[in-house]
Coordinates of C-alpha atoms in Angstrom, one line a residue:
Chain F
X232 CA 0.0 0.0 0.0
X233 CA 1.5 3.3 -1.0
X234 CA 1.6 6.2 1.3
X235 CA -1.1 9.0 1.1
X236 CA 1.5 11.6 0.8
X237 CA 3.0 10.0 -2.3
X238 CA -0.6 9.9 -3.8
X239 CA -1.3 13.4 -3.0
X240 CA 2.1 14.7 -4.4
X241 CA 1.8 12.9 -7.5
X242 CA -1.7 13.8 -8.1
X243 CA -0.8 17.5 -7.7
X244 CA 2.1 17.1 -10.2
X245 CA -0.4 15.5 -12.8
X246 CA -3.1 18.2 -12.1
X247 CA -0.4 20.9 -12.8
X248 CA 0.8 19.1 -15.9
X249 CA -3.0 18.9 -17.2
X250 CA -3.5 22.7 -16.7
X251 CA -0.1 23.5 -18.5
X252 CA -0.9 21.3 -21.4
X253 CA -4.6 21.9 -22.0
X254 CA -5.6 25.4 -20.8
X255 CA -5.3 28.4 -23.1
X256 CA -5.2 31.3 -20.7
X257 CA -1.6 32.2 -19.8
X258 CA -2.3 33.0 -16.2
X259 CA -4.0 29.7 -15.9
X260 CA -0.9 28.0 -17.1
X261 CA 1.1 29.8 -14.5
X262 CA -1.4 28.6 -11.8
X263 CA -0.8 25.1 -13.0
X264 CA 2.9 25.5 -13.0
X265 CA 2.7 26.7 -9.3
X266 CA 0.6 23.7 -8.3
X267 CA 3.1 21.4 -9.9
X268 CA 6.0 23.1 -8.1
X269 CA 4.1 22.5 -4.7
X270 CA 3.5 18.8 -5.6
X271 CA 7.3 18.3 -6.3
X272 CA 8.1 20.1 -2.9
X273 CA 5.6 17.8 -1.2
X274 CA 7.1 14.6 -2.9
X275 CA 10.6 15.6 -1.7
X276 CA 9.7 16.1 2.0
X277 CA 7.6 12.8 2.1
X278 CA 10.6 10.9 0.7
X279 CA 12.8 12.0 3.8
X280 CA 10.1 11.1 6.4
X281 CA 10.7 8.4 8.7
X282 CA 7.5 7.2 10.5
X283 CA 7.5 7.7 14.3
X284 CA 10.5 10.2 14.3
X285 CA 10.5 13.8 15.3
X286 CA 11.7 17.1 13.6
X287 CA 15.4 17.5 13.1
X288 CA 15.7 20.3 15.9
X289 CA 18.4 19.8 18.4
X290 CA 16.9 19.9 21.9
X291 CA 16.7 18.1 25.2
X292 CA 16.1 14.4 25.0
X293 CA 16.0 14.1 21.3
X294 CA 19.2 12.7 19.8
X295 CA 20.5 12.7 16.3
X296 CA 19.2 9.2 15.5
X297 CA 15.7 10.0 16.6
X298 CA 15.0 12.8 13.9
X299 CA 13.8 12.6 10.3
X300 CA 16.1 13.2 7.4
X301 CA 17.1 16.9 7.4
X302 CA 18.6 17.1 3.8
X303 CA 15.4 17.1 1.8
X304 CA 14.1 20.0 4.1
X305 CA 17.0 22.1 3.4
X306 CA 16.6 21.3 -0.4
X307 CA 12.9 22.0 -0.4
X308 CA 13.6 25.4 1.5
X309 CA 15.7 26.5 -1.4
X310 CA 13.2 25.2 -4.0
X311 CA 10.3 27.2 -2.7
X312 CA 12.2 30.5 -3.0
X313 CA 13.3 29.5 -6.6
X314 CA 9.8 28.7 -7.5
X315 CA 8.3 32.0 -6.2
X316 CA 11.0 34.1 -8.0
X317 CA 10.2 32.1 -11.2
X318 CA 6.5 32.8 -10.9
X319 CA 6.9 36.5 -10.3
X320 CA 9.1 36.9 -13.3
X321 CA 6.8 34.8 -15.5
X322 CA 4.0 37.0 -14.3
X323 CA 5.7 40.2 -15.3
X324 CA 6.3 38.7 -18.7
X325 CA 2.6 37.9 -18.9
X326 CA 1.7 41.5 -18.0
X327 CA 4.1 42.9 -20.7
X328 CA 2.4 40.4 -23.1
X329 CA -0.9 41.8 -22.3
X330 CA 0.1 45.3 -22.8
X331 CA 1.6 44.5 -26.1
X332 CA -1.1 42.1 -27.6
X333 CA -4.2 43.0 -25.8
X334 CA -4.9 39.3 -25.0
X335 CA -3.8 36.4 -22.9
X336 CA -5.1 33.6 -25.1
X337 CA -1.9 31.7 -26.3
X338 CA -3.4 30.8 -29.7
X339 CA -4.0 34.5 -30.5
X340 CA -0.7 35.6 -29.3
X341 CA 1.0 33.0 -31.6
X342 CA -1.0 34.2 -34.4
X343 CA -0.3 37.8 -33.9
X344 CA 3.5 37.3 -34.0
X345 CA 5.5 38.9 -36.8
Chain A
X151 CA -6.7 3.1 11.2
X152 CA -6.3 5.7 14.0
X153 CA -7.2 9.5 14.2
X154 CA -3.9 10.7 12.7
X155 CA -4.3 8.6 9.5
X156 CA -7.8 9.8 9.1
X157 CA -6.8 13.4 9.3
X158 CA -4.0 12.8 6.7
X159 CA -6.6 11.3 4.3
X160 CA -8.9 14.1 4.8
X161 CA -6.3 16.8 4.3
X162 CA -4.9 15.2 1.1
X163 CA -8.4 14.8 -0.2
X164 CA -9.3 18.5 0.3
X165 CA -5.8 19.5 -1.2
X166 CA -6.5 17.5 -4.3
X167 CA -10.1 18.9 -4.6
X168 CA -8.7 22.4 -4.4
X169 CA -6.2 22.0 -7.0
X170 CA -9.0 20.5 -9.4
X171 CA -11.1 23.6 -8.6
X172 CA -8.2 26.0 -9.2
X173 CA -7.5 24.5 -12.7
X174 CA -11.1 24.3 -13.7
X175 CA -12.6 27.7 -12.4
X176 CA -13.1 30.3 -15.3
X177 CA -12.7 33.1 -12.7
X178 CA -9.0 33.8 -12.3
X179 CA -9.4 35.5 -9.1
X180 CA -11.2 32.4 -7.6
X181 CA -8.4 30.2 -9.3
X182 CA -5.6 32.2 -7.4
X183 CA -7.6 31.7 -4.2
X184 CA -7.8 28.1 -5.0
X185 CA -4.0 27.9 -5.6
X186 CA -3.6 29.5 -2.3
X187 CA -5.7 26.9 -0.5
X188 CA -3.5 24.3 -2.2
X189 CA -0.4 25.9 -0.4
X190 CA -2.1 26.2 2.7
X191 CA -3.1 22.4 2.9
X192 CA 0.4 21.5 1.7
X193 CA 1.9 23.6 4.5
X194 CA -0.3 21.5 7.1
X195 CA 0.9 18.3 5.5
X196 CA 4.5 19.7 5.8
X197 CA 4.0 20.2 9.5
X198 CA 2.5 16.7 9.8
X199 CA 5.7 15.2 8.0
X200 CA 7.9 16.8 10.7
X201 CA 9.3 19.8 8.8
X202 CA 8.2 22.8 10.7
X203 CA 10.6 25.3 9.0
X204 CA 9.4 24.1 5.4
X205 CA 5.7 24.6 6.8
X206 CA 6.3 28.2 8.0
X207 CA 8.2 29.1 4.6
X208 CA 5.3 27.6 2.5
X209 CA 2.6 29.3 4.6
X210 CA 4.3 32.7 4.1
X211 CA 5.6 32.5 0.6
X212 CA 3.2 30.0 -1.2
X213 CA -0.1 30.9 0.5
X214 CA 0.3 34.7 1.0
X215 CA 3.1 36.1 -1.3
X216 CA 2.4 34.0 -4.3
X217 CA -1.4 34.8 -4.2
X218 CA -0.7 38.5 -3.8
X219 CA 1.6 38.5 -6.7
X220 CA -1.1 36.7 -8.8
X221 CA -3.8 39.0 -7.8
X222 CA -1.7 42.2 -8.7
X223 CA -1.1 40.4 -12.2
X224 CA -4.9 39.8 -12.5
X225 CA -5.6 43.4 -11.6
X226 CA -3.4 44.5 -14.6
X227 CA -4.9 42.1 -17.0
X228 CA -8.2 40.2 -17.5
X229 CA -10.2 38.7 -14.7
X230 CA -12.2 36.2 -16.7
X231 CA -11.1 33.6 -19.2
X232 CA -12.6 34.6 -22.7
X233 CA -14.0 31.3 -24.2
X234 CA -17.0 31.2 -26.4
X235 CA -19.3 28.3 -25.4
X236 CA -22.5 28.0 -27.4
X237 CA -22.2 26.9 -31.0
X238 CA -19.4 29.3 -32.3
X239 CA -19.3 30.1 -36.0
X240 CA -16.3 29.3 -38.0
X241 CA -15.2 33.0 -37.8
X242 CA -14.9 32.7 -34.0
X243 CA -12.6 29.6 -34.0
X244 CA -10.5 30.8 -36.7

């Protein structure tokens, strides 16, 4: 039986991939990209989880062999910041595209080129 | 199945439902709110996976800052997706 965290994370990745591939609006594509990034972060954290252990914070009564894996948490902490920077830059590009072409539909933007 | 497992299944179910609604809603403002709800429930799951620092960062950046940036972008552009539904003529799709 698979873990429910793996199911949720892979479902988020697939829903975001569906939005990127099918939807026509540019902002809806960026929403799908953000959902997909959240799913990847959840998958990485759930790989490092060991059942029954506590958070990797050094405190009284908790040794280093009673904590979950801290390396995916540092990785995901970096990936969240990279994701929000990518989203902000893509949204600024989408606003410039709307000012130039007057639409957000990707088919019309492709036809107006050149 | 104990109480913690039931809460895990419930939160994962609500998170997947929020993701589907965020993709399918035509109102982009409602879709941004759905995306913020996905980040919020992912933050609760990070806390249940014993990663409190990632949970704090996800709640601050994913649920608040990302939704605010999306709302500013929607304010500068269109709010609704423009799709013609009922029997479009050939000149509409072209």
